[in-house]
Backbone as numpy.savetxt, mean C-alpha at the origin, in Angstrom:
# Nx Ny Nz CAx CAy CAz Cx Cy Cz
13.80 -15.09 -15.43 12.94 -14.22 -15.39 14.00 -13.02 -15.32
13.95 -12.05 -16.41 14.67 -10.91 -16.29 14.24 -9.58 -16.12
14.27 -8.56 -15.56 13.78 -7.03 -15.94 15.07 -5.79 -16.04
14.31 -4.90 -16.65 15.07 -4.03 -17.34 15.46 -3.13 -15.85
16.55 -2.51 -15.95 17.41 -1.10 -14.93 16.73 -0.49 -15.95
15.95 1.00 -15.25 15.74 2.11 -16.03 17.07 2.72 -15.98
17.09 3.72 -17.58 18.54 4.39 -17.35 18.03 5.71 -16.14
19.13 6.49 -15.96 19.43 7.29 -15.26 18.90 8.86 -15.56
19.31 8.81 -16.73 18.82 10.17 -17.18 17.53 10.35 -17.80
16.92 9.43 -18.29 15.70 9.26 -18.38 14.71 9.84 -17.12
15.10 9.05 -16.23 14.56 9.06 -14.92 14.51 10.29 -14.35
15.48 11.01 -14.61 15.86 12.42 -13.95 14.47 13.14 -14.60
14.77 13.15 -16.22 14.06 14.09 -16.85 12.19 13.69 -16.89
12.18 12.63 -16.48 10.56 12.25 -15.82 10.21 13.03 -14.99
11.31 12.61 -13.52 11.10 12.89 -12.38 10.88 14.42 -12.27
11.62 15.42 -13.48 11.84 16.66 -13.20 10.31 17.18 -14.01
9.84 16.18 -14.78 8.73 16.40 -15.31 7.42 16.45 -14.43
7.40 15.49 -13.31 6.40 15.04 -12.56 6.60 15.73 -11.50
7.45 16.45 -10.91 7.55 17.48 -9.94 7.03 18.88 -10.31
7.59 19.11 -11.36 6.38 20.59 -12.41 5.05 20.67 -11.77
4.89 18.98 -12.32 3.26 19.09 -12.62 2.78 19.09 -10.89
3.35 18.03 -10.58 2.54 17.69 -8.99 2.47 18.73 -7.90
4.07 19.61 -8.05 4.16 20.18 -6.93 2.90 21.28 -6.33
2.84 21.93 -7.01 1.74 22.74 -6.63 0.57 22.00 -6.25
0.06 20.61 -6.69 -0.98 20.39 -5.81 -0.49 19.65 -4.37
0.69 19.33 -4.32 1.35 18.76 -3.26 1.20 19.81 -2.13
1.78 21.07 -2.52 1.83 21.98 -1.70 0.18 22.77 -1.19
-1.16 22.70 -2.05 -2.04 23.09 -1.30 -2.79 21.73 -1.17
-3.02 20.42 -1.48 -2.78 19.44 -0.96 -4.48 19.26 -0.42
-5.26 20.15 -1.18 -6.70 20.16 -1.08 -7.10 18.91 -1.68
-6.39 18.13 -2.82 -7.47 17.00 -3.36 -6.60 15.69 -1.95
-6.15 16.17 -1.20 -5.35 14.92 -0.55 -6.02 14.66 1.07
-6.53 16.03 1.58 -6.80 16.62 3.08 -8.02 15.54 3.20
-8.50 15.26 4.14 -9.28 14.06 4.90 -10.21 14.93 5.68
-11.61 15.15 5.98 -11.92 15.46 6.84 -12.24 14.42 7.82
-11.28 13.92 8.95 -10.96 13.48 9.90 -10.62 13.88 11.09
-11.20 13.24 12.21 -11.17 13.90 13.39 -9.86 13.62 13.65
-9.21 14.43 14.66 -7.64 14.32 15.00 -7.49 12.93 15.79
-8.33 12.62 16.39 -8.51 11.52 17.73 -8.76 10.65 17.02
-8.07 9.38 16.98 -8.33 8.09 15.94 -9.59 7.37 16.65
-10.39 6.70 15.51 -11.17 5.42 15.99 -10.36 4.75 17.11
-11.27 4.41 17.92 -10.66 3.18 19.13 -9.95 2.32 18.19
-9.16 1.41 18.40 -8.34 0.38 17.62 -8.23 -0.86 18.93
-8.08 -1.82 18.05 -7.62 -3.04 19.13 -6.41 -2.89 19.69
-6.23 -3.42 21.15 -4.65 -3.14 22.08 -3.68 -3.73 21.33
-3.87 -4.53 20.49 -2.35 -4.82 19.65 -2.19 -4.24 18.51
-2.70 -3.12 18.69 -2.11 -2.04 17.57 -2.33 -0.79 18.16
-1.39 0.49 18.00 -0.75 1.37 18.74 -0.90 2.50 17.95
-1.72 3.65 17.79 -1.41 4.44 17.30 -0.40 5.53 17.76
0.54 6.44 17.28 1.70 6.65 17.39 0.91 8.18 18.10
1.45 8.76 19.18 1.04 10.50 19.50 2.01 11.61 18.20
1.35 12.71 18.76 2.35 14.00 18.39 1.98 14.50 16.81
0.94 13.72 16.07 0.23 14.18 14.96 -0.85 15.42 15.50
-0.56 16.66 15.52 -1.55 17.74 15.57 -2.68 17.85 14.72
-2.22 17.60 12.99 -3.39 17.60 12.42 -3.26 16.86 11.41
-3.98 16.31 10.48 -3.97 15.69 8.90 -2.62 15.74 8.42
-2.60 17.85 8.23 -1.38 17.91 7.35 -0.22 17.81 7.96
0.11 17.57 9.35 1.11 17.42 10.35 1.56 15.75 9.60
0.49 15.16 9.31 0.78 13.97 9.18 1.23 13.58 7.53
0.24 14.48 6.88 1.01 13.78 5.34 2.48 14.67 4.80
2.63 16.26 5.67 4.11 16.61 5.56 5.09 15.21 5.97
4.95 14.93 7.13 5.97 13.67 7.55 6.07 12.71 6.44
4.88 12.11 5.87 5.33 10.97 4.62 5.59 11.64 3.61
5.45 12.97 3.35 6.05 13.27 1.85 7.37 13.73 2.02
7.67 14.31 3.27 9.14 14.38 3.47 9.70 13.17 2.80
9.41 11.97 2.94 10.35 10.73 2.67 10.00 10.43 1.19
8.69 10.74 0.80 8.11 10.17 -0.36 8.91 11.25 -1.43
9.61 12.55 -1.08 10.01 13.60 -2.11 11.38 13.48 -2.18
11.83 12.63 -0.93 13.19 12.99 -0.91 14.39 12.44 -2.20
14.80 13.57 -2.69 15.34 13.13 -4.24 16.51 11.98 -4.10
17.21 12.09 -2.77 18.34 10.99 -2.87 17.32 9.22 -2.85
16.47 9.62 -1.72 15.89 8.08 -1.77 15.01 7.69 -2.72
14.49 8.99 -3.62 14.01 8.49 -5.10 14.99 8.02 -6.24
15.88 8.24 -6.54 16.93 8.05 -6.80 17.18 6.56 -6.67
17.48 6.09 -5.25 17.81 4.72 -4.85 16.69 3.95 -5.42
15.47 4.17 -4.93 14.21 3.71 -5.40 14.53 3.02 -6.88
14.65 4.31 -7.69 14.73 3.79 -9.02 15.82 3.24 -9.74
16.88 3.38 -9.37 17.98 2.84 -9.44 18.21 1.68 -8.88
19.41 1.72 -7.83 20.09 0.57 -7.10 19.06 -0.01 -6.79
17.51 -0.01 -6.19 16.91 -0.57 -5.45 16.06 -1.71 -6.55
16.00 -0.97 -7.74 14.55 -1.03 -8.67 14.35 -2.53 -8.93
15.63 -3.28 -9.83 15.44 -4.52 -9.85 15.32 -5.51 -8.71
16.08 -5.42 -7.66 15.95 -5.90 -6.25 14.79 -5.98 -5.79
13.94 -5.16 -5.67 12.64 -4.82 -5.39 11.84 -5.76 -6.09
12.16 -5.38 -7.31 10.95 -6.24 -8.39 11.05 -7.72 -8.20
12.41 -8.21 -7.85 12.66 -9.46 -7.90 12.30 -10.23 -6.47
12.16 -9.40 -5.58 11.71 -10.20 -4.01 10.37 -10.01 -4.15
9.79 -8.93 -4.96 8.11 -9.09 -4.92 7.53 -9.85 -5.60
8.61 -10.11 -7.35 7.98 -11.22 -8.12 7.67 -12.51 -7.31
8.92 -12.83 -6.10 8.74 -14.02 -5.67 7.39 -14.34 -5.06
7.24 -13.48 -3.79 5.88 -13.00 -3.44 4.78 -13.32 -3.85
4.53 -12.85 -5.04 3.43 -12.20 -6.04 3.21 -14.09 -6.71
4.52 -14.49 -7.09 4.64 -16.30 -7.62 4.10 -17.22 -6.67
4.45 -17.04 -5.63 3.72 -17.94 -4.35 2.60 -17.66 -4.23
1.94 -16.53 -4.16 0.61 -16.06 -4.14 -0.16 -16.68 -5.14
0.05 -16.66 -6.58 -0.41 -17.32 -7.76 -0.82 -18.71 -7.57
0.68 -19.29 -7.17 0.86 -20.83 -6.98 -0.26 -21.35 -5.90
-0.43 -20.48 -5.00 -1.70 -20.81 -4.29 -3.01 -20.35 -3.92
-3.09 -20.13 -5.18 -4.53 -19.73 -6.07 -5.25 -18.60 -5.25
-4.59 -17.44 -4.54 -4.63 -16.16 -4.29 -4.35 -15.03 -5.50
-3.98 -15.51 -6.39 -3.64 -14.50 -7.56 -3.57 -14.86 -8.88
-4.08 -14.52 -9.29 -4.14 -15.12 -10.97 -3.73 -14.14 -12.02
-3.61 -14.51 -13.69 -3.32 -13.50 -14.05 -4.37 -12.53 -14.93
-5.64 -12.63 -14.73 -6.67 -12.20 -14.82 -7.27 -11.19 -13.65
-6.70 -11.37 -12.56 -6.83 -10.11 -11.70 -6.60 -9.09 -11.89
-7.42 -8.04 -11.31 -7.15 -6.78 -11.91 -6.56 -6.15 -10.19
-5.26 -6.13 -10.31 -4.78 -5.79 -8.91 -4.64 -4.11 -8.46
-4.10 -4.23 -7.30 -3.68 -2.38 -6.90 -2.68 -2.50 -5.76
-1.76 -2.01 -5.82 -0.68 -1.83 -5.00 -0.93 -0.47 -4.14
-1.37 -0.63 -3.45 -1.10 0.62 -2.18 -0.28 0.89 -1.21
0.25 2.41 -1.47 1.38 2.79 -1.14 2.67 2.29 -1.98
2.42 2.53 -3.29 3.67 1.96 -4.28 4.54 2.65 -4.54
4.71 3.96 -3.87 5.70 4.85 -4.04 6.30 4.72 -5.53
7.69 4.33 -6.14 7.59 4.49 -7.78 7.61 3.28 -8.58
6.62 2.26 -7.64 5.87 1.10 -8.40 6.84 -0.22 -8.61
7.58 -0.33 -8.09 8.05 -1.72 -8.01 6.94 -2.96 -8.06
6.34 -2.56 -6.75 5.54 -3.69 -6.92 4.57 -4.48 -8.04
4.22 -3.03 -8.57 3.28 -2.68 -9.83 4.28 -3.64 -11.12
5.69 -3.48 -11.12 6.20 -3.88 -12.18 6.10 -5.28 -11.95
6.60 -5.45 -10.53 6.80 -7.38 -10.13 5.55 -7.87 -10.76
4.18 -7.33 -10.29 2.93 -7.96 -10.89 3.48 -8.05 -12.40
3.35 -6.93 -13.23 3.50 -7.37 -14.57 4.33 -8.18 -15.06
5.62 -7.99 -14.27 6.60 -9.63 -14.53 5.77 -10.90 -14.58
5.23 -10.92 -13.62 4.97 -12.40 -13.02 3.47 -12.70 -14.13
3.03 -11.61 -14.66 1.81 -11.93 -15.94 0.58 -11.22 -15.45
0.58 -10.63 -14.21 -0.99 -9.76 -13.77 -0.89 -8.32 -14.62
-1.16 -8.30 -15.85 -0.94 -7.33 -16.32 -2.03 -6.19 -16.15
-2.94 -6.20 -15.70 -3.81 -5.28 -15.19 -3.79 -4.99 -13.80
-2.68 -3.81 -13.74 -2.43 -3.80 -12.31 -1.87 -2.54 -12.14
-1.98 -1.56 -11.11 -1.64 -0.24 -10.76 -1.39 0.03 -9.46
-0.61 0.99 -9.43 -0.38 1.52 -7.86 -0.94 2.73 -7.31
-0.92 3.42 -6.14 -1.19 4.54 -5.51 -0.49 4.86 -4.62
-0.10 6.56 -4.48 0.52 6.95 -3.45 0.28 8.18 -3.43
1.19 8.91 -2.26 0.42 10.67 -2.24 1.44 10.91 -3.52
2.53 10.66 -3.92 2.88 10.93 -4.84 3.15 10.24 -6.20
2.57 10.54 -7.50 2.24 9.79 -8.60 3.78 9.44 -9.28
3.98 8.32 -9.96 5.05 7.98 -10.57 4.38 7.49 -11.65
3.89 7.89 -12.71 3.58 7.62 -14.11 4.46 6.40 -15.04
3.95 5.40 -15.75 2.78 5.24 -15.63 2.20 3.60 -15.02
3.12 3.90 -13.78 2.82 2.59 -13.20 1.95 3.13 -11.59
2.35 4.17 -11.29 1.48 4.74 -9.73 0.69 5.96 -10.14
-0.69 5.96 -9.73 -1.86 6.99 -9.51 -1.47 7.99 -8.29
-1.84 9.13 -8.31 -1.97 9.70 -7.09 -3.07 9.29 -6.59
-3.07 9.30 -4.92 -3.96 8.90 -4.25 -3.66 8.69 -2.64
-4.74 9.03 -1.81 -4.30 8.74 -0.45 -5.08 7.55 0.09
-4.33 6.40 0.57 -5.15 5.25 1.07 -5.79 5.40 2.11
-6.02 6.50 2.60 -7.46 6.51 3.49 -8.43 6.94 2.68
-8.63 6.99 1.50 -9.44 7.88 0.80 -9.62 7.18 -0.68
-9.26 5.98 -0.71 -9.00 5.59 -2.28 -9.62 6.06 -3.40
-9.39 6.35 -4.57 -9.91 7.04 -5.79 -10.05 6.24 -6.70
-10.89 5.30 -6.56 -11.81 4.34 -7.15 -13.32 4.15 -6.64
-14.00 3.21 -7.49 -15.29 2.72 -7.00 -15.30 1.76 -6.07
-16.52 1.18 -5.34 -16.97 0.13 -4.79 -16.48 -0.74 -5.82
-15.82 -2.19 -5.27 -15.29 -3.20 -6.12 -14.84 -3.43 -7.45
-13.32 -2.63 -7.10 -12.89 -2.33 -8.30 -11.91 -3.13 -8.69
-11.30 -4.01 -7.44 -10.39 -4.96 -7.73 -10.43 -6.31 -7.13
-9.86 -7.15 -7.72 -9.63 -8.51 -7.19 -8.64 -8.96 -6.10
-7.87 -7.79 -6.01 -6.27 -8.30 -5.38 -5.65 -6.62 -5.04
-5.41 -6.69 -3.66 -4.84 -5.68 -3.25 -3.71 -5.84 -2.14
-2.43 -4.84 -2.55 -1.21 -5.61 -1.73 -0.65 -4.41 -1.38
-0.45 -4.40 0.11 -0.04 -3.20 0.51 1.10 -3.44 1.65
2.92 -3.12 1.78 3.54 -3.20 3.00 3.71 -2.24 3.51
2.92 -0.80 3.63 2.65 0.15 4.21 1.46 0.40 5.25
1.17 -0.63 6.03 -0.05 -0.68 6.66 0.60 -0.08 8.09
1.66 0.09 8.50 2.24 0.78 9.31 2.24 2.64 9.38
2.12 2.78 8.09 2.05 4.27 7.60 0.56 4.77 8.23
-0.53 4.02 8.17 -1.54 4.22 8.33 -2.04 5.00 9.33
-2.65 6.47 9.79 -2.64 7.19 10.70 -3.74 6.43 11.02
-4.96 6.24 10.57 -6.33 5.86 10.76 -6.47 4.46 10.17
-6.00 3.58 10.65 -6.01 2.22 10.35 -7.40 1.64 10.16
-8.46 1.67 10.62 -9.79 1.23 10.52 -10.32 1.99 8.88
-9.90 3.02 8.63 -10.11 4.00 7.61 -9.38 3.16 6.14
-8.04 2.89 6.51 -7.01 2.15 5.37 -7.99 0.91 5.31
-8.14 -0.04 6.15 -8.78 -1.51 5.93 -10.55 -0.89 5.45
-10.97 -0.09 5.74 -12.50 0.01 5.22 -12.07 0.60 3.56
-11.21 1.07 3.19 -11.27 1.49 1.87 -10.92 0.11 0.91
-10.05 -0.48 1.51 -9.43 -1.80 0.95 -10.79 -2.87 0.46
-11.57 -2.89 1.85 -13.00 -3.83 1.61 -13.86 -3.38 0.75
-13.90 -2.10 0.84 -14.97 -1.16 -0.08 -14.56 -1.45 -1.78
-13.07 -1.34 -2.18 -12.88 -1.30 -3.51 -12.33 -2.73 -4.05
-12.58 -3.97 -3.01 -12.36 -5.24 -3.36 -13.59 -5.84 -3.65
-13.50 -6.54 -4.68 -14.83 -7.37 -5.25 -15.03 -8.39 -4.17
-16.45 -8.89 -3.99 -16.47 -10.16 -3.21 -15.71 -11.18 -3.60
-14.86 -12.24 -2.74 -14.43 -12.93 -2.66 -12.87 -12.86 -3.31
-12.66 -11.18 -3.38 -11.19 -10.77 -3.76 -10.55 -10.85 -2.43
-9.08 -10.83 -2.65 -7.92 -11.21 -1.69 -7.20 -9.72 -1.50
-7.10 -9.47 0.16 -6.20 -8.47 0.42 -4.82 -9.24 1.11
-3.58 -8.78 0.54 -2.05 -8.89 1.29 -1.23 -8.01 1.47
-1.27 -8.22 3.10 -0.32 -7.22 3.63 0.55 -7.83 4.10
1.55 -7.04 4.31 3.01 -7.55 5.15 3.42 -6.18 5.95
3.49 -6.65 7.32 3.48 -6.16 8.54 4.65 -6.51 9.05
5.40 -5.73 10.20 6.07 -6.22 10.97 5.40 -6.44 12.44
5.51 -7.20 13.14 4.99 -7.56 14.28 5.71 -7.46 15.62
5.50 -6.76 16.64 6.30 -6.95 17.80 7.56 -5.76 17.84
7.37 -5.28 16.84 9.22 -4.23 16.78 8.81 -3.07 15.88
9.17 -2.04 16.53 9.05 -0.95 16.11 9.45 -0.22 14.61
8.83 0.44 13.64 8.95 0.68 12.45 9.70 2.03 12.53
10.11 2.57 11.53 11.11 3.83 11.21 9.74 5.08 11.59
10.54 5.99 11.74 10.12 7.31 12.15 9.00 8.17 11.21
8.73 7.20 10.19 7.67 7.74 9.53 6.24 6.87 9.65
6.42 5.67 10.35 5.45 4.71 10.70 4.61 5.74 11.82
3.26 5.03 11.42 1.89 6.19 12.38 1.25 5.04 13.04
1.85 4.08 13.01 1.16 2.82 13.93 2.29 1.86 14.23
1.77 0.61 15.44 2.71 0.00 15.85 2.26 -1.21 16.03
2.25 -2.25 15.40 1.51 -3.67 15.68 2.51 -4.67 16.61
1.32 -5.46 17.24 1.89 -6.37 18.37 1.33 -7.56 18.23
0.33 -7.78 17.25 -0.21 -8.85 16.99 -1.08 -9.14 15.88
-1.40 -10.22 15.12 -2.04 -10.43 14.14 -3.32 -10.07 14.19
-4.35 -9.76 15.53 -5.48 -9.62 15.55 -5.78 -8.14 15.71
-4.20 -7.64 15.54 -4.72 -6.02 15.58 -4.81 -5.58 14.25
-4.67 -6.21 13.12 -5.07 -6.22 12.13 -6.22 -6.73 11.53
-6.45 -8.21 11.68 -7.69 -8.88 11.37 -9.10 -8.19 12.44
-8.80 -7.80 13.12 -10.17 -7.14 14.07 -10.66 -6.06 13.26
-10.05 -5.22 12.20 -10.32 -4.11 11.41 -10.88 -4.51 10.53
-11.39 -5.96 9.89 -11.76 -6.34 8.90 -13.00 -6.44 9.36
-14.02 -6.09 8.69 -15.60 -6.49 9.14 -16.20 -7.41 7.75
-15.86 -7.63 6.69 -16.17 -8.25 6.03 -15.05 -9.15 4.98
-14.46 -9.73 5.86 -13.21 -10.45 5.38 -12.84 -11.84 6.43
-12.22 -12.71 5.77 -11.91 -13.66 6.70 -10.47 -13.98 6.53
-9.60 -14.21 7.18 -8.42 -14.45 7.50 -7.74 -15.72 6.69
-7.01 -15.96 5.46 -7.16 -16.90 4.56 -5.91 -17.94 5.24
-4.54 -17.41 5.09 -3.36 -17.52 5.43 -2.55 -16.44 6.16
-1.80 -17.15 7.03 -0.45 -16.23 7.89 0.78 -16.88 7.87
1.91 -16.09 7.02 3.02 -16.70 6.97 4.56 -15.76 7.04
5.77 -16.67 7.65 6.42 -15.78 8.11 7.16 -15.08 6.41
7.28 -14.31 6.41 8.38 -14.03 5.22 9.44 -12.49 5.50
10.56 -12.35 4.55 11.57 -11.21 4.50 11.21 -10.35 3.68
10.43 -9.39 4.28 10.11 -8.35 3.05 10.94 -6.98 3.45
12.06 -6.46 3.29 12.52 -5.55 3.40 12.13 -4.61 4.77
12.14 -5.63 5.93 12.07 -5.45 7.47 10.74 -5.67 7.73
9.76 -6.06 6.97 8.62 -6.74 7.25 8.67 -8.05 7.47
8.18 -8.84 8.31 8.32 -10.23 8.62 6.92 -11.24 8.57
5.92 -10.37 8.51 4.74 -11.40 8.55 3.84 -10.91 7.21
3.08 -12.04 6.58 2.40 -11.99 5.63 1.02 -12.62 6.01
-0.18 -11.60 5.41 -0.99 -12.13 5.63 -2.06 -11.62 4.57
-3.17 -13.11 4.29 -3.75 -13.10 3.36 -5.25 -13.06 3.69
-6.09 -12.19 3.02 -7.19 -11.95 3.63 -8.60 -12.00 2.70
-9.20 -12.88 2.79 -10.39 -12.86 1.49 -11.67 -12.11 1.89
-12.10 -11.16 1.03 -13.53 -10.88 1.12 -14.25 -11.51 1.30
-15.35 -11.68 2.00 -16.66 -12.59 1.94 -17.69 -12.21 0.51
-18.10 -13.30 -0.01 -18.68 -12.85 -0.99 -19.79 -12.45 -0.84
-20.34 -12.60 0.31 -21.48 -11.77 1.04 -21.36 -10.89 2.31
-21.69 -9.84 2.14 -21.51 -9.06 3.41 -22.45 -9.50 4.29
-21.81 -9.42 5.95 -22.38 -9.88 7.12 -23.84 -9.18 7.09
-23.98 -7.66 6.69 -25.63 -6.99 6.84 -26.36 -7.85 6.12
-25.47 -8.43 4.73 -26.67 -8.82 3.73 -27.33 -10.19 4.13
-26.90 -10.88 4.87 -27.30 -12.31 5.59 -28.55 -12.31 6.34
-28.71 -10.81 6.89 -29.87 -10.65 7.98 -30.98 -10.57 7.23
């Protein structure tokens, strides 16, 4: 299996064009700001929200400090590009072999940054795939806030994310995944259990139930250990074909 490493000069040219287009949007951030209360909705005891965010704008500024860092973006698009595609491809091949993903799946990568996850999905044959992040990286990643996905209900068969720890409102993060997944669809989360994430994390997770308790219309299908760039646990969650309230 081979992947193509992007050329550095074309990357700089595309990055400059992207920034010229998106910086005015980021400074205003009116399209990203959510009308959410500062105090988080109660979450399970195994999931702790980090204190210190005075407003949602403060939270967005912290995330954008990382996402727009020129040095990091160069690393993501050059040195890390093929390495991450190779690792993600192995994860996705395992999921396909286990029946959780197919070449006909419509797939979304939540918090995809430069789009390595999307490129990996396309490498293993899942052509209909896209990512969202606060900063777009065309053509693989659209602009979007994972607390309020820019898609209609039941848009995807498969959703993957390794940025659950960046969610300031985990219930909203999970609710948007359940909303945009089709009945029977699969959500895969890579998380770190029992250890503190970096300074950009907004929550800390101390047990699988801290995540699974947030899903209201889905069942846990599999848990396994992985080695995913500092994340050690893979959760595979399947949306029920009929919502709980529809059974009443």
